[in-house]
Each structure stands twice: as structure tokens, then as C-alpha cells.
Tab-separated table of C-alpha atoms and ligand atoms in Angstrom:
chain	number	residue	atom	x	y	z
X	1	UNK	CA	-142.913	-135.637	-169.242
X	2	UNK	CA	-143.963	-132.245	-171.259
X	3	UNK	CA	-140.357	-131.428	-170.820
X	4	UNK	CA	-139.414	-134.561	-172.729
X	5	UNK	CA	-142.192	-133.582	-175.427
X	6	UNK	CA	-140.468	-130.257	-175.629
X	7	UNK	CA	-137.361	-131.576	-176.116
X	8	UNK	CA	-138.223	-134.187	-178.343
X	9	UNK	CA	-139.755	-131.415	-180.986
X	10	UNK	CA	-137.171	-128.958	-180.051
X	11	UNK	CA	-133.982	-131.073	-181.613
X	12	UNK	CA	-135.946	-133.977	-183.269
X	13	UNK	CA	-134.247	-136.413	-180.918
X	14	UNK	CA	-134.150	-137.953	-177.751
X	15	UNK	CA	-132.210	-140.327	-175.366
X	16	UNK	CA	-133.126	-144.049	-175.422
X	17	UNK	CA	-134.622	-143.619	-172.082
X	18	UNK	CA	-136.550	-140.592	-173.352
X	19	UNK	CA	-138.242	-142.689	-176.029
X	20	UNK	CA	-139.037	-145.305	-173.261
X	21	UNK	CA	-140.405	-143.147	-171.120
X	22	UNK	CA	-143.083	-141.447	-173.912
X	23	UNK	CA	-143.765	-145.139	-175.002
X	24	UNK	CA	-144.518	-146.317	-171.299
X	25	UNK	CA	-145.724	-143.388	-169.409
X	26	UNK	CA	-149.222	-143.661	-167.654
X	27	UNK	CA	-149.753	-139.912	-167.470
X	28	UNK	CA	-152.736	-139.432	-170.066
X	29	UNK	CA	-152.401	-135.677	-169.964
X	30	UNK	CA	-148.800	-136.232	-171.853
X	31	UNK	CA	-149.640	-138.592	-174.456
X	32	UNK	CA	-152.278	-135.652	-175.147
X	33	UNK	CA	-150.179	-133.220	-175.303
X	34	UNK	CA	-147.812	-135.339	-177.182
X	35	UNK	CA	-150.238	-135.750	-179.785
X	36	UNK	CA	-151.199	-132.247	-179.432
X	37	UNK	CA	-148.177	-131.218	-180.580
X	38	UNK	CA	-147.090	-133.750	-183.457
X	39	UNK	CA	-150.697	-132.482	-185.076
X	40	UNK	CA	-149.654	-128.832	-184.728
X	41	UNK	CA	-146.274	-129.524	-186.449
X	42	UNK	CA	-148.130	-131.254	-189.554
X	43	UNK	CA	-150.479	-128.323	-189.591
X	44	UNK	CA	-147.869	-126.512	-189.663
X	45	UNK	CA	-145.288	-128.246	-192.705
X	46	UNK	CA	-148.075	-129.485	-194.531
X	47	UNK	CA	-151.832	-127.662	-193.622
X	48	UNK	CA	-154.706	-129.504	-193.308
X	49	UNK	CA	-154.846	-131.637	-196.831
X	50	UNK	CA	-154.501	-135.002	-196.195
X	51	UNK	CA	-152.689	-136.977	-199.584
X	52	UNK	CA	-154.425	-139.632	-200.826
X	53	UNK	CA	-152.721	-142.696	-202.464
X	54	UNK	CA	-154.280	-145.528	-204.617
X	55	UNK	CA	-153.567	-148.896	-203.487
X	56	UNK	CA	-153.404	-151.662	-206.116
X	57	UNK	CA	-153.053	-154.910	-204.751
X	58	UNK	CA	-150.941	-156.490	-207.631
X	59	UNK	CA	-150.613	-160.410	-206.279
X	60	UNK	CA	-150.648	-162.389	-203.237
X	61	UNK	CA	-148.698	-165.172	-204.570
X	62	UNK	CA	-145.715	-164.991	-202.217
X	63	UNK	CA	-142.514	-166.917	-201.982
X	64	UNK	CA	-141.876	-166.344	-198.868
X	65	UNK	CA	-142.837	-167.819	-195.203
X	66	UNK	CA	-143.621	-164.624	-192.692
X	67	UNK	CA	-145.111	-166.284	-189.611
X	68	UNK	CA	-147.352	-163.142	-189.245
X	69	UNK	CA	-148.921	-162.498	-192.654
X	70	UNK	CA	-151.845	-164.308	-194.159
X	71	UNK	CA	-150.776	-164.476	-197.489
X	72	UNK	CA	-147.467	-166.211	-196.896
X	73	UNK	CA	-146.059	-169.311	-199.184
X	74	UNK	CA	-147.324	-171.938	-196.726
X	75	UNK	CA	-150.970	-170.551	-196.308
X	76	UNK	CA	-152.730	-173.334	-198.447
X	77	UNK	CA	-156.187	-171.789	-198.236
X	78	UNK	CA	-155.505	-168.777	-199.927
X	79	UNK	CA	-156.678	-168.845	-203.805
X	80	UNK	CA	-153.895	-167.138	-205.174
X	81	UNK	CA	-154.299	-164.404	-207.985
X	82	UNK	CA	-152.114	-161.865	-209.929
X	83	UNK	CA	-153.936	-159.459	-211.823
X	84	UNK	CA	-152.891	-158.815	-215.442
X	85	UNK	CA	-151.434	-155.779	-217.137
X	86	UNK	CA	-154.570	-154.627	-217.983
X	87	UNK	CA	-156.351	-154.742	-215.092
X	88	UNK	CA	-153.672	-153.017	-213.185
X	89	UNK	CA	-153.955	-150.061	-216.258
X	90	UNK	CA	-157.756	-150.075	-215.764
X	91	UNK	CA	-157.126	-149.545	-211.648
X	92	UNK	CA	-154.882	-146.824	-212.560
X	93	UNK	CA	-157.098	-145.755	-215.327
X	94	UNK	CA	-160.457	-145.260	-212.794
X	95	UNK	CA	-157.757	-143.815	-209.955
X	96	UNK	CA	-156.586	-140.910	-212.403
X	97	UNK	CA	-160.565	-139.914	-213.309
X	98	UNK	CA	-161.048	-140.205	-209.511
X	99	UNK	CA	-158.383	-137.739	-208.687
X	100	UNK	CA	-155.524	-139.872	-207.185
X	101	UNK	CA	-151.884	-138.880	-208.352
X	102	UNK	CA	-149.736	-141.793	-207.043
X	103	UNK	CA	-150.226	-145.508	-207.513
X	104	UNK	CA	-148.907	-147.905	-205.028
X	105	UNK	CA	-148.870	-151.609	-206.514
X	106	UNK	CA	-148.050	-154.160	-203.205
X	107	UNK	CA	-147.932	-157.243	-203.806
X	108	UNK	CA	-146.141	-160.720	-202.143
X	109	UNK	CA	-142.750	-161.855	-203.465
X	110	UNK	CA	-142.263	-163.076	-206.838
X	111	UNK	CA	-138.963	-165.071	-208.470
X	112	UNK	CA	-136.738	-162.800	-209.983
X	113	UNK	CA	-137.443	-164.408	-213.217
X	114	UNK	CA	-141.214	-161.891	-213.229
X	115	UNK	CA	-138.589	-158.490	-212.607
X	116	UNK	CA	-138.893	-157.750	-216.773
X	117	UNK	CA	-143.020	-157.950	-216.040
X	118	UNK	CA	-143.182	-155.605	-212.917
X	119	UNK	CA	-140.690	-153.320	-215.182
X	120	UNK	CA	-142.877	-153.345	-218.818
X	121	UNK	CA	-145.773	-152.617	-216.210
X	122	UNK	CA	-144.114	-149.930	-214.901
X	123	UNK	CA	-143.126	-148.404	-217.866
X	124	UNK	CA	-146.769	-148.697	-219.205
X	125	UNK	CA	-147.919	-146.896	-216.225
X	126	UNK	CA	-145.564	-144.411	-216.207
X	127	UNK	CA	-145.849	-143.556	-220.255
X	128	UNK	CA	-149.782	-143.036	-220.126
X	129	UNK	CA	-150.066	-141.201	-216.608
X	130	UNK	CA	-146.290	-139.028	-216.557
X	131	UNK	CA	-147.746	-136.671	-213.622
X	132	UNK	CA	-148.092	-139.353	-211.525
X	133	UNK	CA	-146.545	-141.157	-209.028
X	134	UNK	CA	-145.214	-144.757	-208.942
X	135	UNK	CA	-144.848	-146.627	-205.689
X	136	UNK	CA	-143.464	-149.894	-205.333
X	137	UNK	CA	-144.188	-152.192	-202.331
X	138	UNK	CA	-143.206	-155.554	-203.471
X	139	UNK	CA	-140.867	-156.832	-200.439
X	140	UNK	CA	-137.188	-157.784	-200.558
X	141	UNK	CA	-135.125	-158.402	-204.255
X	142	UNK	CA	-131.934	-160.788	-204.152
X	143	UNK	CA	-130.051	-158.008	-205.632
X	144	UNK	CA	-129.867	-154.061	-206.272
X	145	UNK	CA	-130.269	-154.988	-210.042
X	146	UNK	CA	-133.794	-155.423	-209.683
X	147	UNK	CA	-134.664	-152.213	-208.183
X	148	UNK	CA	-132.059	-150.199	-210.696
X	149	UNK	CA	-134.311	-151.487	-213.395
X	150	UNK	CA	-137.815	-150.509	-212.009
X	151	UNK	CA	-136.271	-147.038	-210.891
X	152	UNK	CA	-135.096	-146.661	-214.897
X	153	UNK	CA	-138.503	-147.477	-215.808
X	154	UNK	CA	-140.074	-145.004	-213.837
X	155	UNK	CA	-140.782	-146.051	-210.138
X	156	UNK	CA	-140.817	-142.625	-207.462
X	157	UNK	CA	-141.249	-144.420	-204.380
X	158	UNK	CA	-140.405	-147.437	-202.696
X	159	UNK	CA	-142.532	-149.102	-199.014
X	160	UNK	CA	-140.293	-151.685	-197.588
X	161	UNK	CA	-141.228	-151.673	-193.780
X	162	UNK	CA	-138.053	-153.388	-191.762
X	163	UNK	CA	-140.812	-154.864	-189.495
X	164	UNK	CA	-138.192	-155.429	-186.423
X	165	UNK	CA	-134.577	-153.743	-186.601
X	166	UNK	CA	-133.986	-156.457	-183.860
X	167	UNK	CA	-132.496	-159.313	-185.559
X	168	UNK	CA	-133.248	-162.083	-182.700
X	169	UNK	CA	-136.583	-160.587	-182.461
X	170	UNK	CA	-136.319	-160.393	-186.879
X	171	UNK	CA	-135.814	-164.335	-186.519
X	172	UNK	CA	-139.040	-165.147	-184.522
X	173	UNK	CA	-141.291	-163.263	-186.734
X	174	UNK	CA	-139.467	-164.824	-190.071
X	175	UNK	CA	-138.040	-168.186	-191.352
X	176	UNK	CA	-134.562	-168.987	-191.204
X	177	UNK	CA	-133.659	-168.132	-194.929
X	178	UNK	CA	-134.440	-164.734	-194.534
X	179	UNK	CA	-132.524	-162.429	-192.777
X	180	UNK	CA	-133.304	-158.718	-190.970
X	181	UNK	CA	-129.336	-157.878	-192.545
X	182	UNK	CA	-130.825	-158.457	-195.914
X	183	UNK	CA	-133.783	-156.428	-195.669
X	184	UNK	CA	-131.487	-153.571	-194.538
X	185	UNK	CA	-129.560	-153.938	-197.383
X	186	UNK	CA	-132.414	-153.743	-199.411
X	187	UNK	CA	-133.723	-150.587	-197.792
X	188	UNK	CA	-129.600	-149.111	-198.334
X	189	UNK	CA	-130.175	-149.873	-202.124
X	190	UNK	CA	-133.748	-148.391	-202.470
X	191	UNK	CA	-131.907	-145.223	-201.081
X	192	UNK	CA	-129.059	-145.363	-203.164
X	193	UNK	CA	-131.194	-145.237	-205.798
X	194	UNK	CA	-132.812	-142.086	-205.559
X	195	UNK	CA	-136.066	-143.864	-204.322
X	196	UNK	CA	-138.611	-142.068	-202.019
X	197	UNK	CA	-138.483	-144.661	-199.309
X	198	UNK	CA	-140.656	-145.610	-196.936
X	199	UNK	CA	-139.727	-148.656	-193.899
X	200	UNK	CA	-141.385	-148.737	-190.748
X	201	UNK	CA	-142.662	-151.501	-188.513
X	202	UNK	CA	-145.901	-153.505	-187.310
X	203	UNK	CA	-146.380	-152.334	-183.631
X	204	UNK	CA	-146.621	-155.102	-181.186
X	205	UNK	CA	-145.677	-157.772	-182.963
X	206	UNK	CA	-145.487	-160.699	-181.334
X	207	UNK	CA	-142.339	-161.007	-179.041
X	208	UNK	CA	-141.832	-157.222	-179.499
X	209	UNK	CA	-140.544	-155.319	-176.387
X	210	UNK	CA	-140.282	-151.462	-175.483
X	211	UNK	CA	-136.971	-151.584	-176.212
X	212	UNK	CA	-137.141	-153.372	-179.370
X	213	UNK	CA	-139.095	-150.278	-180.434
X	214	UNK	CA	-136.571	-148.080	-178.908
X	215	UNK	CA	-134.468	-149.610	-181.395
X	216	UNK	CA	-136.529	-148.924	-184.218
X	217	UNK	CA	-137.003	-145.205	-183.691
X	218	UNK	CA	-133.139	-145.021	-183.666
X	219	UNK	CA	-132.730	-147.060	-186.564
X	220	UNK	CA	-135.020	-144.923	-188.469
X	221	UNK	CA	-133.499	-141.450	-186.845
X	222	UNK	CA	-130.501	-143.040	-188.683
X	223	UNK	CA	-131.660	-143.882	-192.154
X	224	UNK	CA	-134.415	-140.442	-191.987
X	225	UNK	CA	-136.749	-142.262	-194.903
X	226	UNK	CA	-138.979	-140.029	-196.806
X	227	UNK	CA	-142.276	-142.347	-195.644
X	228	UNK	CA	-142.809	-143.866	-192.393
X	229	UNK	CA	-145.382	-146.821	-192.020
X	230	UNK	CA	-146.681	-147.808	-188.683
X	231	UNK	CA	-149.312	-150.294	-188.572
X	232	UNK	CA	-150.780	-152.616	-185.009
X	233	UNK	CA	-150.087	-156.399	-185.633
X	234	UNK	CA	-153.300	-158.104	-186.431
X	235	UNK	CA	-153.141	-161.441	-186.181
X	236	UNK	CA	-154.227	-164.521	-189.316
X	237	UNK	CA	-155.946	-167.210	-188.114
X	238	UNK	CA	-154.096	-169.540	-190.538
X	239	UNK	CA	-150.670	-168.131	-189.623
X	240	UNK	CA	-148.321	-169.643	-186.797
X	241	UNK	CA	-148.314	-166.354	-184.716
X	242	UNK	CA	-152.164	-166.330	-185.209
X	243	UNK	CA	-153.067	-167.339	-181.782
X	244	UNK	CA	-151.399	-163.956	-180.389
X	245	UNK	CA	-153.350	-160.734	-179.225
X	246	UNK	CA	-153.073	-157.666	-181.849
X	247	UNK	CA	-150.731	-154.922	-181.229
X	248	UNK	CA	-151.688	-151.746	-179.385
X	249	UNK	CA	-153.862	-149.006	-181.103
X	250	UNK	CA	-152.881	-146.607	-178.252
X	251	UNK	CA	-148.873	-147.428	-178.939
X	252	UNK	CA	-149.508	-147.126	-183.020
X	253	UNK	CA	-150.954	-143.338	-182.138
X	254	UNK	CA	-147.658	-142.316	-179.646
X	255	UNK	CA	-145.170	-143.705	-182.585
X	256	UNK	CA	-146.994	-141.853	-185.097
X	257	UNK	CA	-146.447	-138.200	-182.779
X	258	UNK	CA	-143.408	-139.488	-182.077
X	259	UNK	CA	-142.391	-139.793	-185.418
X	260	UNK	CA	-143.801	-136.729	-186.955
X	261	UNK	CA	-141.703	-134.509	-183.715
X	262	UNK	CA	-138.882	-135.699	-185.122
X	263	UNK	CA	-139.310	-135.662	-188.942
X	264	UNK	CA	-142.134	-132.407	-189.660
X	265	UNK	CA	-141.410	-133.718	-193.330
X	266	UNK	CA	-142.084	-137.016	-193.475
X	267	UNK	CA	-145.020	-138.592	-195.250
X	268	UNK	CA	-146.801	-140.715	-192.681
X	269	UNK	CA	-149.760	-142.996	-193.482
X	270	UNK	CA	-152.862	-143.613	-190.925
X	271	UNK	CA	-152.942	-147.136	-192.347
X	272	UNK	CA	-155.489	-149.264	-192.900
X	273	UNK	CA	-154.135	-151.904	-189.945
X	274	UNK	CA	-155.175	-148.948	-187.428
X	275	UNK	CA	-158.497	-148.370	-189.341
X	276	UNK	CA	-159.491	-151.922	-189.243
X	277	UNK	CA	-158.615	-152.384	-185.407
X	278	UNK	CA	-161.113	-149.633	-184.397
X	279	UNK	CA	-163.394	-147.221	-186.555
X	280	UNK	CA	-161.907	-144.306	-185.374
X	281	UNK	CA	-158.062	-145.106	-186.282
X	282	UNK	CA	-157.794	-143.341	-189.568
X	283	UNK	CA	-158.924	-140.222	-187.838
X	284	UNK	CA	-157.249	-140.784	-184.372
X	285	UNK	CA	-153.555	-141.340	-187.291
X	286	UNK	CA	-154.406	-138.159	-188.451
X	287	UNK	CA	-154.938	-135.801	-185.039
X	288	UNK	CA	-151.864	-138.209	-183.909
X	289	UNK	CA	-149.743	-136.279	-186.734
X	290	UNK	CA	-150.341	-138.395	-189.984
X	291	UNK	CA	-150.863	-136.617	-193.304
X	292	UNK	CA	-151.044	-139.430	-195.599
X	293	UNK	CA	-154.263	-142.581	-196.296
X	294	UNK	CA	-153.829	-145.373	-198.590
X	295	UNK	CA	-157.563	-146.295	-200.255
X	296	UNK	CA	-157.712	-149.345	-201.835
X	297	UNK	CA	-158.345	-149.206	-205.764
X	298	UNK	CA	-157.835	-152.553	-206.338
X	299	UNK	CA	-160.558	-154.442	-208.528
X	300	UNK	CA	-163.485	-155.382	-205.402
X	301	UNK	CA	-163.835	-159.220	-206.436
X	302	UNK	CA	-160.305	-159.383	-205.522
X	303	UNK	CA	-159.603	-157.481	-202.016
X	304	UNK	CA	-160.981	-160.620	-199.953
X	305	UNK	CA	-158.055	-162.584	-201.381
X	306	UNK	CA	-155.068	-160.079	-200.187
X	307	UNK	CA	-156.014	-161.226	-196.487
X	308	UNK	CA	-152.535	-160.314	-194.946
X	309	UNK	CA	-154.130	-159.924	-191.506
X	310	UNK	CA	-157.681	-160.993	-190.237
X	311	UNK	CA	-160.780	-158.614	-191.224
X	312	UNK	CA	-158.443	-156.250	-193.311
X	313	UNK	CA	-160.856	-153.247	-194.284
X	314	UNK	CA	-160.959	-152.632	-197.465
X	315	UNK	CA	-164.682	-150.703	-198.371
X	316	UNK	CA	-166.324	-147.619	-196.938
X	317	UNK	CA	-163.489	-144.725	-196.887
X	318	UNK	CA	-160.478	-147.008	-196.743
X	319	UNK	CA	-162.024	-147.543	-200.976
X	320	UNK	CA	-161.182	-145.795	-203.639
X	321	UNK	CA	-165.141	-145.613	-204.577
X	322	UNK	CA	-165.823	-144.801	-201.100
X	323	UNK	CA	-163.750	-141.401	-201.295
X	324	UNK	CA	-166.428	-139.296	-200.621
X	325	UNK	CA	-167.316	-140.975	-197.298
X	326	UNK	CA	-163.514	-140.141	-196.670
X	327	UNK	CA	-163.542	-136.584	-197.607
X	328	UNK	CA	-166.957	-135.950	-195.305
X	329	UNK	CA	-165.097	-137.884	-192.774
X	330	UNK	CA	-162.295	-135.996	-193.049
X	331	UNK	CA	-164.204	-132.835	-192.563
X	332	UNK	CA	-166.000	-133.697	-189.773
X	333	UNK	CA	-162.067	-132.800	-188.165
X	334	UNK	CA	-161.147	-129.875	-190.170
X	335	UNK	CA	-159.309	-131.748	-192.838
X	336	UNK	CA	-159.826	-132.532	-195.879
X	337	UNK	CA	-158.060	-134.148	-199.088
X	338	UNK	CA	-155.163	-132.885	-200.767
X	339	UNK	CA	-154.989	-134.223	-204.471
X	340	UNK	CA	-151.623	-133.168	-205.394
X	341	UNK	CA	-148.774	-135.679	-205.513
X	342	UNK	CA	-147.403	-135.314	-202.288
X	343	UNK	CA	-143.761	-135.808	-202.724
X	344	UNK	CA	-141.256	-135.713	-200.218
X	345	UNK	CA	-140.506	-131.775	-200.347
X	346	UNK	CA	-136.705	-132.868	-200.972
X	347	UNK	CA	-138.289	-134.569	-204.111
X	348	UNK	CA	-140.286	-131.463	-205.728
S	1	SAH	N1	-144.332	-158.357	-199.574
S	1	SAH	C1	-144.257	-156.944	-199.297
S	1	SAH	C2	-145.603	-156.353	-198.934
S	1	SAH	C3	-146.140	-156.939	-197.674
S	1	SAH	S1	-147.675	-156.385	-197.102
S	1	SAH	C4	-143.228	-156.715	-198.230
S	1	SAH	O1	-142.813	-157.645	-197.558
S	1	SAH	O2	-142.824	-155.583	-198.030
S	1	SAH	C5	-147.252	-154.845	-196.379
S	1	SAH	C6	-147.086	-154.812	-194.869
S	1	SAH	O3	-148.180	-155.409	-194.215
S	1	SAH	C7	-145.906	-155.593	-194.330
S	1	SAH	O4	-144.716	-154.878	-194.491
S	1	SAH	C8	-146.294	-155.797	-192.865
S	1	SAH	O5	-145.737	-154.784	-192.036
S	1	SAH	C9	-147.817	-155.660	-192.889
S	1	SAH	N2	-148.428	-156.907	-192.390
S	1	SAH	C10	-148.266	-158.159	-192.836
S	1	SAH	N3	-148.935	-159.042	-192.053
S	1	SAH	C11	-149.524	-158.311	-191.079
S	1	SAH	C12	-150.321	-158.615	-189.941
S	1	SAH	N4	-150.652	-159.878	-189.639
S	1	SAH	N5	-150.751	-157.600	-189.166
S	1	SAH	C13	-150.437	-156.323	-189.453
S	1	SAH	N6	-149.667	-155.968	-190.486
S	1	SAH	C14	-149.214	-156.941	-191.298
């Protein structure tokens, strides 16, 4: 097994059976080590500063159907909500003063018809705040055209997890008019674009196998994104797969060492599924190998209502407001924030 580890961070790569073996193994001593080793290689490429990026949860009105998320077109208890121009500009506005340097708005999927909106937005934010960062997160567009005109108005980054690169696995988790093909077109046009781009995958996901994730890691060793976003399944009450167990904290924290042995550059969030699982995850992402957190500055009143997965946290450190209690947290093992903007280094 430590041979594998050495192998894996020696040429960034392993065999299928490699993978399987660091995913499955029993031997507590290697996933240690494993982890051991993924933090020492972000020491390494990036120190100890930890970047910090302001979440702005834009809208949960959602055309589409996801059987796993909570805010999905057919979720009739949800009050739906989009916040306006403004408030988005005052978000930004209090993340600036607080220190944050990149804005991520997520939202569900809109019509087409909105595009012109999310771009004047865009533009907006990108006229009064020019040294900082725009991320995008707002799912899958019909057509390139869409993301060609937010990039021209200013967008950096773009999160687009592929959730499953299995596409019999892709149809259990979705409805039949979407398609795991499309969303990897989508991810081949965010590219194409010049976009920093970020996929990844929930982990343990209903239906998912070892091998499934096998698949993802190669996927991913293919398309080498800028941003890599692993969070455990968590499961909606008011969803159909929300009668299944969530994923695997243990398997999140293996991808995560995984991931950074194999790309010492990538930009890897602890996210907020891990921190809401167990109160340790942020920190466990971190000594796992993750440099990046994603506090949400989205206005309070409104965080209950982006409910994509039961008990989502969305106070203490994983809040803007609360980013003190993250930077004494942070301490506490030897890290601590790094304000910059924390592009990709092929980006700077
Ligand atoms: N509409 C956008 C943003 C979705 S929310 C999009 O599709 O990309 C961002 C991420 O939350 C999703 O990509 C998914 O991986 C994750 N997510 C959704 N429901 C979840 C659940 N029940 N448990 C854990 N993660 C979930």
C-alpha cells in the first residue's frame, strides 16, 4: 500500500486497480499516510493559507428534476426566491470590506431567456470590484452561447461538478431529459472558454460503486480542471433518493489526498457537505490536502431556503460573519487564511 502512495505522488497517476485498492483498503496506517502525504504536497505548492471564497446563493428556482437535490423543480415545499441585483451587489459589497476576493453566485437552473440578467449582473460586479474574482456555478446551459457571453462580461471561474461520469449510473441520479453527455459538453465549453473550471462529484451517491469512482478519477486525470469539488451525498427528505444513507466522510477525505497527489495545483474545496456531516470535516478537508473553503455570504433570512441537502450548514465558520471563528479554527491546525485571489497558478 505505501508503495502505491509513492507511486501515486511520484507520476500523479495510477492503474485502475491502484485507485481501487487506496479507495478500499482496510489498512488505517495507509490512508494515514496517504493523507500524510497529500497535506505535505499542499504545504508544499501552496503553504499554509487557506483561500477563502464568498458564496452567494443567487436562486433556488430550478428547472430541473435531480432526484438527489432539495431544491429541484418538483420539490413543492420549497418557497422559491431569487435575490435582486442589488442584493447580490450588497453581498458582494459586505464580502469586499470583509476581505474576500472571489464571489461565487450558485444558483438552480434558469430558462435561457434570464442569460442577459446573469450577464448585466456580472458586468455590474465585475465594473465596481475589477480585482476580484467571478465564479459561476449555475448548472448546465443549452448552448456554449450562454457561457461565451458571461465569460465577455467578466466571469473567471466556472463549478460544474459532473456528479457521476457513469452514464447508467448518470441516469438513476437524473431524469430522462437530461443527459451525463450533455453535462460533459458543457464542462468541454467552460474549458474552451478560458474558464477556471471546477467539476467533481458527490461521493456515495446513491447507486455509486468503487468503480464508478474509479471512473471519475480517470475522467478528471483526463480533463485536469483547475478546481476539484468533492462533497458526501446527504440525503433531502422531500427528494426521491431521500430515503438513502449519506455518502462516506472517510471516502470524501481519501478522494480529496487522492486528488491533491495527483494535481499539487489544483484548488480543492473542504466543502460545506463534509462540514455539515461531522464538525470536524472542514478541518479533517484541509489535513486531507484541501486548500480552499466556501463561506456563505448570502443574505441570512435566505440560507434556510437553498436546502439542497438536509441540515446544510450555513452559520458559525462555514458564514461569512462567522470568519473569525474560521480563522481561530483554522489556527488551532497551523493554518490560517489566505486573502489573496487564489487563482489557478496557470491563471496569474
Ligand atoms: N444547479 C447547479 C448548482 C447545484 S448545487 C449545478 O447543477 O451545478 C451544487 C452542488 O451541490 C451540486 O453540483 C451537487 O453536487 C451538490 N448537491 C446537490 N444535492 C446534494 C445532496 N443531496 N447532497 C450532497 N450534495 C448535493
Amino acid at each position: 500500500m505505501h508503495n502505491l502512495i509513492d507511486q501515486l505522488q511520484a507520476h500523479g497517476h495510477l492503474s485502475a486497480d491502484g485507485y481501487r485498492q487506496l479507495l478500499t483498503t482496510g489498512d488505517a496506517s495507509a490512508v494515514a499516510l496517504l493523507h500524510e502525504r497529500a497535506r505535505a504536497v499542499s504545504q508544499a505548492t501552496w503553504g499554509r493559507g487557506i483561500f477563502v471564497r464568498g458564496l452567494i446563493e443567487l436562486s433556488n428556482v430550478c428547472r430541473n428534476d435531480c432526484y438527489y437535490c432539495g431544491i429541484r423543480r418538483s420539490n413543492h415545499d420549497v418557497a422559491r426566491y431569487t435575490l435582486s441585483a442589488d442584493e447580490v451587489l450588497q453581498c458582494c459589497h459586505q464580502g469586499e470590506a470583509a476581505g474576500f476576493r472571489t464571489f461565487v453566485l450558485q444558483g438552480g437552473e434558469w430558462d435561457e431567456s434570464r442569460d442577459q440578467w446573469i450577464a448585466d449582473l456580472v458586468t455590474a460586479i465585475r465594473q465596481r470590484w475589477p480585482h476580484c474574482a467571478i465564479t459561476l456555478s449555475l448548472g448546465e446551459r443549452r448552448t456554449r452561447d450562454s457561457y461565451a457571453l458571461w465569460r465577455e462580461c467578466g466571469a473567471n471561474r466556472y463549478l460544474l461538478r459532473h456528479e457521476t461520469h457513469n452514464a447508467s449510473h448518470y441516469a438513476t441520479l437524473h431524469p430522462a431529459d437530461m443527459s451525463r453527455d450533455h453535462r460533459l459538453q458543457c464542462l468541454a465549453w467552460l474549458k474552451e472558454l478560458g474558464y477556471q473550471t471546477g467539476t467533481g462529484m458527490m461521493i456515495g451517491s446513491p447507486g455509486q460503486t468503487v468503480d464508478h469512482l474509479v471512473e471519475d478519477i480517470e475522467y478528471i486525470a483526463e480533463v485536469r480542471p483547475e478546481m476539484i469539488g468533492l462533497g458526501p451525498f446527504i440525503p433531502h427528505p422531500d427528494t426521491p433518493l431521500g430515503h438513502h444513507r449519506a455518502g462516506s466522510v472517510d471516502l470524501t477525505l481519501r478522494l480529496y489526498s487522492i486528488f491533491r497527489l495527483m494535481f499539487p495545483q489544483a484548488l480543492i474545496p473542504s466543502t460545506t457537505a463534509l462540514a455539515t456531516l461531522t464538525p470536524s470535516g472542514r478541518l479533517d478537508g484541509i489535513l486531507a490536502g484541501a486548500n480552499v473553503v466556501m463561506p456563505n455570504l448570502s443574505p441570512t433570512q435566505r440560507r434556510e431556503q437553498y436546502a439542497i441537502y438536509a441540515g446544510k450548514a450555513s452559520s458559525g465558520a462555514e458564514a461569512a460573519e462567522g470568519i473569525a471563528a474560521l480563522e481561530r479554527q483554522l489556527a488551532t491546525i497551523g493554518y490560517h487564511i489566505d486573502w489573496g485571489r487564489g487563482d489557478h497558478k496557470q491563471f496569474r
